[in-house]
Structures are given as C-alpha cells and as structure tokens.
Backbone as JSON Lines, residues from 0, in Angstrom:
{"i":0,"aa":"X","n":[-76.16,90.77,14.83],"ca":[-75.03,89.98,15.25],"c":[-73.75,90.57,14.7]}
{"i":1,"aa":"X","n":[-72.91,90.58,15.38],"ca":[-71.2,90.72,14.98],"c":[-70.62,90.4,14.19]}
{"i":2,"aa":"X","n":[-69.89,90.62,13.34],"ca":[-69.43,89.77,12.38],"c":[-67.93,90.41,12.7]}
{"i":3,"aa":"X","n":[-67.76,90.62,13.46],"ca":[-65.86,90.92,14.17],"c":[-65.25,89.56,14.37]}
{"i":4,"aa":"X","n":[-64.14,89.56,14.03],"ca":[-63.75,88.39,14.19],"c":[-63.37,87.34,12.97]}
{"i":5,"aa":"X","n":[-64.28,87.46,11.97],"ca":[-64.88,86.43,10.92],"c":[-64.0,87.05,10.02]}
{"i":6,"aa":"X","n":[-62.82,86.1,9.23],"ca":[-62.22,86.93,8.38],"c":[-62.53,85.98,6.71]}
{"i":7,"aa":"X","n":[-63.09,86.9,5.77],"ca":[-63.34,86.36,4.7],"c":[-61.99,85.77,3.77]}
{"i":8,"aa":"X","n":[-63.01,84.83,3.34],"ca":[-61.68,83.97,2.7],"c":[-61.1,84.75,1.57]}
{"i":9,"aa":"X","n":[-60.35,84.07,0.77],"ca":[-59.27,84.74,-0.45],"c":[-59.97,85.69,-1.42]}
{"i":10,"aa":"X","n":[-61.07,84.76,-1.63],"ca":[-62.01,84.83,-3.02],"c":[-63.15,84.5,-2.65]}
{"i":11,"aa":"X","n":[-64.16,84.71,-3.81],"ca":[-65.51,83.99,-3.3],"c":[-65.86,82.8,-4.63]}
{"i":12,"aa":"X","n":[-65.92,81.31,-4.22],"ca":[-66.11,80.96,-5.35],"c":[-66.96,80.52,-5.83]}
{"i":13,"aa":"X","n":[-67.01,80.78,-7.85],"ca":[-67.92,80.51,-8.55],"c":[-67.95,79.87,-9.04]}
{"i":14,"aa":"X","n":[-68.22,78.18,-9.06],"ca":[-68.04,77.26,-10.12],"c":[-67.56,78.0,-12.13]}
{"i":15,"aa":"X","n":[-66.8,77.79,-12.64],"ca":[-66.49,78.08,-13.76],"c":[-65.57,79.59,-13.76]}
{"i":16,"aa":"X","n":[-65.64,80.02,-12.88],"ca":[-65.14,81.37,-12.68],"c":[-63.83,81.51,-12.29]}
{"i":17,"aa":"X","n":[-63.98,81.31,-10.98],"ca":[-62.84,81.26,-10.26],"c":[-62.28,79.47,-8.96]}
{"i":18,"aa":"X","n":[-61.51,79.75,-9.02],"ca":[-60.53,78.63,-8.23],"c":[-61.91,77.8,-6.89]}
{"i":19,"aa":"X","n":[-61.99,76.22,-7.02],"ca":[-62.57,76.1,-5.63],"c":[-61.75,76.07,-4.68]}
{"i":20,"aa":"X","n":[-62.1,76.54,-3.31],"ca":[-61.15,76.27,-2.03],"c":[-61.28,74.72,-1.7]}
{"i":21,"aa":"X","n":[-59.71,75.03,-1.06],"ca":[-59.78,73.37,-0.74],"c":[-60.46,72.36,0.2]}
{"i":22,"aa":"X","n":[-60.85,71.18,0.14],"ca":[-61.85,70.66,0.82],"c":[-62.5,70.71,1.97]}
{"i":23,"aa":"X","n":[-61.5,71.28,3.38],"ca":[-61.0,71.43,4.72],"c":[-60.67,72.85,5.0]}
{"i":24,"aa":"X","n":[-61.23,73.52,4.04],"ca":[-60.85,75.53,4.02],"c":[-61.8,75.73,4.91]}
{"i":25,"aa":"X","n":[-62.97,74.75,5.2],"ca":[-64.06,75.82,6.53],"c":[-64.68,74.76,7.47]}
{"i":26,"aa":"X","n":[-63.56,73.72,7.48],"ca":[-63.51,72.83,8.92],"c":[-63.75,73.47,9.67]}
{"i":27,"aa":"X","n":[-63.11,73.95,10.3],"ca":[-62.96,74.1,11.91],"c":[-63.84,75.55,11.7]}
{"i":28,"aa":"X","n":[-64.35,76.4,10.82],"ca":[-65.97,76.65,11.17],"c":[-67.12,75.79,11.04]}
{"i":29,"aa":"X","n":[-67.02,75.23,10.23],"ca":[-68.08,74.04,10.28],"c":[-68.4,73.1,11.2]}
{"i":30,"aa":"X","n":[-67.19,73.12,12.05],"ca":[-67.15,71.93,13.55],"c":[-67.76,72.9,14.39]}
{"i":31,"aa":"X","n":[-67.61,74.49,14.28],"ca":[-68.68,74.91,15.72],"c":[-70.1,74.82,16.23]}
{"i":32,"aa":"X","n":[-70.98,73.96,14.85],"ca":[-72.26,74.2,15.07],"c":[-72.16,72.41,15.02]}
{"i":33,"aa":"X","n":[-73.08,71.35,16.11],"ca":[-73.34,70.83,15.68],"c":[-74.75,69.62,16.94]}
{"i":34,"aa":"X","n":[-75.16,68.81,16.53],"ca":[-76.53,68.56,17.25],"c":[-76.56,68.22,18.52]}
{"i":35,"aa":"X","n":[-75.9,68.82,19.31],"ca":[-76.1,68.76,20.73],"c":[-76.27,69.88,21.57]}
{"i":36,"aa":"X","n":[-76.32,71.03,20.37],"ca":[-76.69,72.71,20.43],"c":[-78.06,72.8,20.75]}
{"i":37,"aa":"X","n":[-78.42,73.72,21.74],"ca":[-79.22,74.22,21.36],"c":[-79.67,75.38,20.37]}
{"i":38,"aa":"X","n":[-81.08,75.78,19.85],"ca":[-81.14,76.64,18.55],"c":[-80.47,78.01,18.96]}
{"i":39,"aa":"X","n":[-80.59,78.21,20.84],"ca":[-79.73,79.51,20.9],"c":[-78.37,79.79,20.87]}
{"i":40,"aa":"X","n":[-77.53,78.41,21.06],"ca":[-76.08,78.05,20.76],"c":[-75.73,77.95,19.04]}
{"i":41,"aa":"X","n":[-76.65,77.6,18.37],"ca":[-76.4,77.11,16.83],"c":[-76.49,78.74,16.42]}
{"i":42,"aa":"X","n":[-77.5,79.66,16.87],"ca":[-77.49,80.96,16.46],"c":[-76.78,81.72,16.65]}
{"i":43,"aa":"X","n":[-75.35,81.57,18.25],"ca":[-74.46,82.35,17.99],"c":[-73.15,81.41,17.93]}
{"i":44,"aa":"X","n":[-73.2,80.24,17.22],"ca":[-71.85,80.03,16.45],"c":[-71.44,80.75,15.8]}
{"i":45,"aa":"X","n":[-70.11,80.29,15.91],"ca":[-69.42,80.98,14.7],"c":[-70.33,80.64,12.95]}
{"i":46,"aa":"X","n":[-70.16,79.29,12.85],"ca":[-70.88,78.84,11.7],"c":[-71.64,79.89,11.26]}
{"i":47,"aa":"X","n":[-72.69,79.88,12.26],"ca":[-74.32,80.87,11.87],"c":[-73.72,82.16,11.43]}
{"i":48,"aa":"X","n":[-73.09,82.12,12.08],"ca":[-72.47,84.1,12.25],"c":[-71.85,84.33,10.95]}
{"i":49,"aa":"X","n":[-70.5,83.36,10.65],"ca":[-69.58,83.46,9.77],"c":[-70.73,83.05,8.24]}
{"i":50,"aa":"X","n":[-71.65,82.25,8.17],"ca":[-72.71,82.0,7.01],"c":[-73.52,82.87,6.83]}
{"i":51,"aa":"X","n":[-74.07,83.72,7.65],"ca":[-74.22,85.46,7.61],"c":[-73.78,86.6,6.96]}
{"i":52,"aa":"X","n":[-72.78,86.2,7.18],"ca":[-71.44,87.52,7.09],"c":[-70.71,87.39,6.13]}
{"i":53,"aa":"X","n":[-70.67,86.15,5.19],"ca":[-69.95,85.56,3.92],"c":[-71.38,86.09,3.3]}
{"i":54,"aa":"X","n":[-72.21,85.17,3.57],"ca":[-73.72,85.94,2.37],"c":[-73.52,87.43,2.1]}
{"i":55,"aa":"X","n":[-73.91,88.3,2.87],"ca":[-73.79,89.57,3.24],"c":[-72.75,90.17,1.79]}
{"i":56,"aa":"X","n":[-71.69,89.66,2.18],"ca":[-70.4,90.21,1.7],"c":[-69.97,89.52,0.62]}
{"i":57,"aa":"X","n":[-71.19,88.56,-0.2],"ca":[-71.41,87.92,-1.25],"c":[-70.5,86.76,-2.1]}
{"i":58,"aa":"X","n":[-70.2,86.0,-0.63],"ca":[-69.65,84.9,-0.63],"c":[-70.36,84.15,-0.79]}
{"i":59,"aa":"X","n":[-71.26,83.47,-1.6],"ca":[-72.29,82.76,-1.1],"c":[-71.83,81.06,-1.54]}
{"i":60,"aa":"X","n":[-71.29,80.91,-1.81],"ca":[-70.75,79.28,-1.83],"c":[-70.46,79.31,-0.55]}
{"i":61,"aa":"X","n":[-69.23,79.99,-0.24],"ca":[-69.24,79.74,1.36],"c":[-69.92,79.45,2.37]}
{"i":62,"aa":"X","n":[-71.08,80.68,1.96],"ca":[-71.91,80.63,3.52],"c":[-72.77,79.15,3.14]}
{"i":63,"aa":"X","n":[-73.35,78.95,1.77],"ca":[-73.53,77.31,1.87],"c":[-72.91,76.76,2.38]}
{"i":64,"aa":"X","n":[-72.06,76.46,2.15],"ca":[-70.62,75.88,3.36],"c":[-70.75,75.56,4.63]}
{"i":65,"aa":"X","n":[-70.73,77.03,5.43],"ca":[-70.6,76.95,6.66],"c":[-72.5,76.84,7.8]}
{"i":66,"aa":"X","n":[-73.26,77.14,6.48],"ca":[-74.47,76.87,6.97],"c":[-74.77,75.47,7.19]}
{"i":67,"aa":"X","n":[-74.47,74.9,6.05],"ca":[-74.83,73.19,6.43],"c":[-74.82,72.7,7.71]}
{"i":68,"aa":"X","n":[-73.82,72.63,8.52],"ca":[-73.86,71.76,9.36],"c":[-74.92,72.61,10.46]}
{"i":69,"aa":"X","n":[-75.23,73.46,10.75],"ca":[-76.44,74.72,10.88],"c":[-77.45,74.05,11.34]}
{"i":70,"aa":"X","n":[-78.05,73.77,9.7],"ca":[-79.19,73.37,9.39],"c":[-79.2,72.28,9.7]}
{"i":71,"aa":"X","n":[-78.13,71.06,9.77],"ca":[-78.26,69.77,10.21],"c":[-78.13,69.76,11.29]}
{"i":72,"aa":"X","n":[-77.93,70.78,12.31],"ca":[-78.04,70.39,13.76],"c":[-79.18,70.99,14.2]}
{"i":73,"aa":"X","n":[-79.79,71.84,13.67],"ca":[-81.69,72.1,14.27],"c":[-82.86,70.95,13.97]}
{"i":74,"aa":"X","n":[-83.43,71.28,14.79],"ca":[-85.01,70.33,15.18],"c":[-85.24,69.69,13.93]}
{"i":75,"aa":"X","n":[-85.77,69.1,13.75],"ca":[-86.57,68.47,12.36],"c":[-88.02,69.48,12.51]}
{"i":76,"aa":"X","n":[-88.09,69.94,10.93],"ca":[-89.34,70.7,10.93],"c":[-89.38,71.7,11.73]}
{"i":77,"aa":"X","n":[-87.97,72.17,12.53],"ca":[-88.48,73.56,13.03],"c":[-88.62,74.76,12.46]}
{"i":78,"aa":"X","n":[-88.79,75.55,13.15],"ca":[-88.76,77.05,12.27],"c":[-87.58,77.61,11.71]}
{"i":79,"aa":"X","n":[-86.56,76.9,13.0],"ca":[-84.96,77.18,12.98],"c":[-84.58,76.48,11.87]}
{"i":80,"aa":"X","n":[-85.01,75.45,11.26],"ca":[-84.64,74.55,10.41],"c":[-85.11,75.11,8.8]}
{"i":81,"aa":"X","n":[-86.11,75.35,8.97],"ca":[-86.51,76.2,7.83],"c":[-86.18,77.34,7.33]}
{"i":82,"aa":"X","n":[-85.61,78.27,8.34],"ca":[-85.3,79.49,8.05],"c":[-83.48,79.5,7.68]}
{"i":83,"aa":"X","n":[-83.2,78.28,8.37],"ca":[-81.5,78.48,7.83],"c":[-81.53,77.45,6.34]}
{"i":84,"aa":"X","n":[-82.45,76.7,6.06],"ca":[-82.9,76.03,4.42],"c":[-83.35,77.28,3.82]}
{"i":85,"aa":"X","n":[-83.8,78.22,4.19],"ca":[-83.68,79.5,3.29],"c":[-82.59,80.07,3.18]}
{"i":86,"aa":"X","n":[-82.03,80.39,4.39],"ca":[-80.46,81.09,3.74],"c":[-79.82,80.18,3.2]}
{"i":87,"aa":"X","n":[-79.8,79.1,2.95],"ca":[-78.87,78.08,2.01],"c":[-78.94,78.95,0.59]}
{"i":88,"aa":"X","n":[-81.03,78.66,0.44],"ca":[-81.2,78.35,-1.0],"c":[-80.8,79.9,-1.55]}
{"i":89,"aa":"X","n":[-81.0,80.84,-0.36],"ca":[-80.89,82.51,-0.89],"c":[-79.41,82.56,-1.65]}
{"i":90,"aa":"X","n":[-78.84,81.97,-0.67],"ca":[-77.44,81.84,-1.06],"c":[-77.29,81.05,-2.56]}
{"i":91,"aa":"X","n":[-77.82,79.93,-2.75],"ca":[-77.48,79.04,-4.21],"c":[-78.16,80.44,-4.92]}
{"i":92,"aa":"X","n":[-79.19,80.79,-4.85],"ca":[-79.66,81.39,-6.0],"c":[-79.11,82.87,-6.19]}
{"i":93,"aa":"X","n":[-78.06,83.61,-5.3],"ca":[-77.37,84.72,-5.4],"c":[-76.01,84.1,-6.57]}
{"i":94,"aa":"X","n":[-75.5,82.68,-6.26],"ca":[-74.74,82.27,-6.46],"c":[-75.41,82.07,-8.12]}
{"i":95,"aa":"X","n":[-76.13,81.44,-8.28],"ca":[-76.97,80.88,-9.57],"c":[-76.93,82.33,-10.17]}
{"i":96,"aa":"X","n":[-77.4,83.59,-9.84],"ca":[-77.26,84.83,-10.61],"c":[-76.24,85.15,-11.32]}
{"i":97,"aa":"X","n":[-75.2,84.97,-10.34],"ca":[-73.26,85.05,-10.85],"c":[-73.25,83.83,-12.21]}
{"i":98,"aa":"X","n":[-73.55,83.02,-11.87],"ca":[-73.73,81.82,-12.96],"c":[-74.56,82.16,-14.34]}
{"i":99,"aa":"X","n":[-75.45,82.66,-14.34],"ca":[-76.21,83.35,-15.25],"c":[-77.22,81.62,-15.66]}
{"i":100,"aa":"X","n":[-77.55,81.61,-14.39],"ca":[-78.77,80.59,-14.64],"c":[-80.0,81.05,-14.3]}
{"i":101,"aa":"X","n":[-80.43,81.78,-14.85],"ca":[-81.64,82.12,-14.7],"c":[-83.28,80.83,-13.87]}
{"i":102,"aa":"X","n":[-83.2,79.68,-14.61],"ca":[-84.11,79.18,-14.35],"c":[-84.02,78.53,-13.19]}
{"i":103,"aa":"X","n":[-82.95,77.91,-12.7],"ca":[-82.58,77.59,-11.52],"c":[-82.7,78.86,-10.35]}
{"i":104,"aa":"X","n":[-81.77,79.78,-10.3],"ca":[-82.4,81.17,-9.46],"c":[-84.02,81.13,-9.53]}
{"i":105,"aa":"X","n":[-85.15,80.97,-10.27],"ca":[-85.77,81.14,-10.23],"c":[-86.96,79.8,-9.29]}
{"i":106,"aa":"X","n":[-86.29,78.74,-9.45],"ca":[-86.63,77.18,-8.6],"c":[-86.12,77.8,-7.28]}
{"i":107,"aa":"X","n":[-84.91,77.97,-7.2],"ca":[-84.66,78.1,-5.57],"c":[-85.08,79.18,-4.88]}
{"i":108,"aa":"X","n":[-85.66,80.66,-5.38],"ca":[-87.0,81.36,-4.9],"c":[-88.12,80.72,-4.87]}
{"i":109,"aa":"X","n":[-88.41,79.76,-5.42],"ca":[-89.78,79.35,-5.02],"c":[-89.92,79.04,-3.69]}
{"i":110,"aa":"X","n":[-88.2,78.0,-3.59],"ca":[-88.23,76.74,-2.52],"c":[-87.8,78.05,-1.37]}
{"i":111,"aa":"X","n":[-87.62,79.31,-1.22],"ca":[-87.21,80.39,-0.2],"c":[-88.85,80.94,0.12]}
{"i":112,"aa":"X","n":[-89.34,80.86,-0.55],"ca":[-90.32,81.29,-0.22],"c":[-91.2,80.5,0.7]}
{"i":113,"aa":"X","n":[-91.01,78.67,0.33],"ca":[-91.63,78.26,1.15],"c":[-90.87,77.56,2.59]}
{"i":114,"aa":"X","n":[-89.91,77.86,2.48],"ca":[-89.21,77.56,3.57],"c":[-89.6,78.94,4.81]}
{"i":115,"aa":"X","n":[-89.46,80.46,4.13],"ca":[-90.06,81.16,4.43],"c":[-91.14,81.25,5.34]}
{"i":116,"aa":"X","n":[-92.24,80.76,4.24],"ca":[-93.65,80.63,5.09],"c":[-93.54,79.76,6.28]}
{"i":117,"aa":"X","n":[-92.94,78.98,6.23],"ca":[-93.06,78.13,7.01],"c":[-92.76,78.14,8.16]}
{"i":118,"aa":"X","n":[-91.14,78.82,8.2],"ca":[-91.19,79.77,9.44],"c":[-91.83,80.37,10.05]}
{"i":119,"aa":"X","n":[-92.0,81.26,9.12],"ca":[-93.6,82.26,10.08],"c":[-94.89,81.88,10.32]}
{"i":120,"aa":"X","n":[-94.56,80.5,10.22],"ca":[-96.0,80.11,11.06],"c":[-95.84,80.13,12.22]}
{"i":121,"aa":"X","n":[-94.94,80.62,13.23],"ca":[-94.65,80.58,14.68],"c":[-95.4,82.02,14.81]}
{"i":122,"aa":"X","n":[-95.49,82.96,13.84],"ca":[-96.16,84.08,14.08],"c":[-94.87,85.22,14.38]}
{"i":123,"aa":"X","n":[-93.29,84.7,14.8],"ca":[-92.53,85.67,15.25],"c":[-91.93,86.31,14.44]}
{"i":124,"aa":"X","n":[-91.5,87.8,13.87],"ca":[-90.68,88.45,13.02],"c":[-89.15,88.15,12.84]}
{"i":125,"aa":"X","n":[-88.3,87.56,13.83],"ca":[-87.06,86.99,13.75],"c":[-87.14,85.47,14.09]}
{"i":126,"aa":"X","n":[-86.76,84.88,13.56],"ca":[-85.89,83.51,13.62],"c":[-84.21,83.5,14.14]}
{"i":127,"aa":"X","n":[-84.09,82.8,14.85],"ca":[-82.25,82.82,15.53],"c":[-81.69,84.43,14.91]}
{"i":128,"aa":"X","n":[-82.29,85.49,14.92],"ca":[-82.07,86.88,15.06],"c":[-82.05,87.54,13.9]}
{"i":129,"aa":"X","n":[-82.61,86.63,12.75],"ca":[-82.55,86.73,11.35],"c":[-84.54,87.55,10.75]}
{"i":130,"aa":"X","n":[-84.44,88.56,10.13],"ca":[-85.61,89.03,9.65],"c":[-86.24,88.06,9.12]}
{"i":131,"aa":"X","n":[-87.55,87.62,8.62],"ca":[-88.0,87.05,7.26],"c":[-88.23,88.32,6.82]}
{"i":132,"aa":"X","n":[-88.86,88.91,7.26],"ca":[-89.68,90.0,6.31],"c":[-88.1,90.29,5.11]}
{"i":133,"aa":"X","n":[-86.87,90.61,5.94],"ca":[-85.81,90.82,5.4],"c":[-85.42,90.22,4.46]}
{"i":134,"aa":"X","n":[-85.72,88.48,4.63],"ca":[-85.39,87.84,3.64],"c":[-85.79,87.32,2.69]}
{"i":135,"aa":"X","n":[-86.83,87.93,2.95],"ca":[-88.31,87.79,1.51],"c":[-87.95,89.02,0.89]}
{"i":136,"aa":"X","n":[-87.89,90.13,1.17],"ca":[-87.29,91.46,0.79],"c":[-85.94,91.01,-0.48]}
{"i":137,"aa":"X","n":[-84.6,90.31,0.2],"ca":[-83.68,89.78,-0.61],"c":[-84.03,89.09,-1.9]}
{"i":138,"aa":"X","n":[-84.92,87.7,-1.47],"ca":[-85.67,86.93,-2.29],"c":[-85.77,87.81,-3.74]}
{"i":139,"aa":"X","n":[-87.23,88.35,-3.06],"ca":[-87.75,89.25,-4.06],"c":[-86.82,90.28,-5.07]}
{"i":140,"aa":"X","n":[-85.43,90.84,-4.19],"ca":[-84.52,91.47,-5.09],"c":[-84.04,90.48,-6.34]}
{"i":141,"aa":"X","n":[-83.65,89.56,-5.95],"ca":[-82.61,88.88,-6.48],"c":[-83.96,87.88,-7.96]}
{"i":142,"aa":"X","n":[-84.87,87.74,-7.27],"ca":[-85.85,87.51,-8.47],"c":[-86.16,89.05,-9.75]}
{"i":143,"aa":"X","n":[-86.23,90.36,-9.26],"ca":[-86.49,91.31,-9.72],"c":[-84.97,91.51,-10.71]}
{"i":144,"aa":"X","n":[-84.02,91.21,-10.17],"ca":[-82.66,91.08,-11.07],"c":[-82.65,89.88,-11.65]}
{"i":145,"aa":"X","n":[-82.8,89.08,-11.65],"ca":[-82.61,88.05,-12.57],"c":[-84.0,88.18,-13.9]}
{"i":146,"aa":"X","n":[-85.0,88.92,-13.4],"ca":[-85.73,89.09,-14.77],"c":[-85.28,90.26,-15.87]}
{"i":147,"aa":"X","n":[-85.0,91.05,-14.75],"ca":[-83.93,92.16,-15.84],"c":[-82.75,91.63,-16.59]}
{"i":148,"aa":"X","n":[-82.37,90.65,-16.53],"ca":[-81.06,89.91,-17.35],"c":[-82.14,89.61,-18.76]}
C-alpha cells in the first residue's frame, strides 16, 4: 500500500518523553474508517494506511490512534479484527520498548501472537494486505531486543 499522501505528524509521542498531541490531532483520520465499511474499504482508508505508515516510521502512539477506530469497525471475531488487534498491540509494545518496560513489551507479544494465530486460521498469508508471517517476524524482533536490554 501507498503511503503518499500521509504526512507524519510533528513528533512521535512518548508518554514521559516528549509533548502529547492534542486531543483532535487525528480526527479527521480517524473519521475515515468506520462500521458501515466494508473490510475492503476499512483496508484502504486512510486510517489503515496512515496506522501503517506511522508504525513503519515509528510513530507508534499514533498508529494506536488511528488504528482504533479500524479495529472497531471490523466483524466481531474476524480475522480482520484480529490482525489489526495485533498491529495495535505491535505498536504498544514498540512503544513500551521506548519506555523501557520490559515486562509489559513482553505481555503484549504474547497477546500478538495470539491475535496472530488467530488470523491464520483462515489459512491465508495476508490479511487486508498485511503479512503475518511479517508480523510475527516484527514480534519476534522487538521481543529479541527487549531481552538484550
């Protein structure tokens, strides 16, 4: 997916670190995804796209942000639903690394992993155009760095 278009915010923020943005900083991305979508409309919002592309570029409060309303507009129990509750938690626990919380990063890999599986019980390699294999790959980084701390 594209990420043209999507312009990252000021900063990326870290509780204790740096400045939070203000309450209404990712409205009107957050209004593009919402439950009257279908999972192939929720996958090329902006939301999805822009909660992508902030992770990526290691915004990850943000893309929590702009994922939420995401995840609250897919199926109950779908695959779609599970796999964007993984990029949440990938995201808290990239975020939890910056934090230097180790044990928490290490709870919200568990909960990626099984959000994970769960997905791939459809049997398919992408979800709304997103790897797992990829994001078990991340997972697994971000656990392999947080034991090296």
């Amino acid at each position: 997916m594209s990420d043209a278009g999507i312009a990252l915010p000021g900063h990326a923020y870290v509780p204790g670190v740096s400045p939070r943005h203000d309450d209404d900083a990712f409205a009107a991305l957050r209004h593009t995804a919402h439950s009257d979508m279908s999972v192939q409309e929720l996958a090329s919002s902006e939301a999805f796209r822009a909660g992508l592309h902030f992770f990526h570029m290691g915004y990850y409060w943000e893309a929590h942000e702009v994922l939420e309303p995401v995840w609250l507009a897919t199926p109950a129990a779908s695959a779609e639903r599970h796999l964007v509750q993984a990029l949440i938690q990938l995201a808290n626990a990239r975020l939890k690394v910056e934090m230097g919380r180790r044990r928490a990063v290490i709870r919200l890999c568990d909960m990626v992993c099984v959000h994970l599986a769960e997905a791939g019980r459809t049997g398919r390699p992408q979800i709304m155009g997103v790897s797992l294999v990829g994001l078990k790959r991340i997972c697994d980084d971000i656990r392999f760095e947080i034991n090296a701390l």
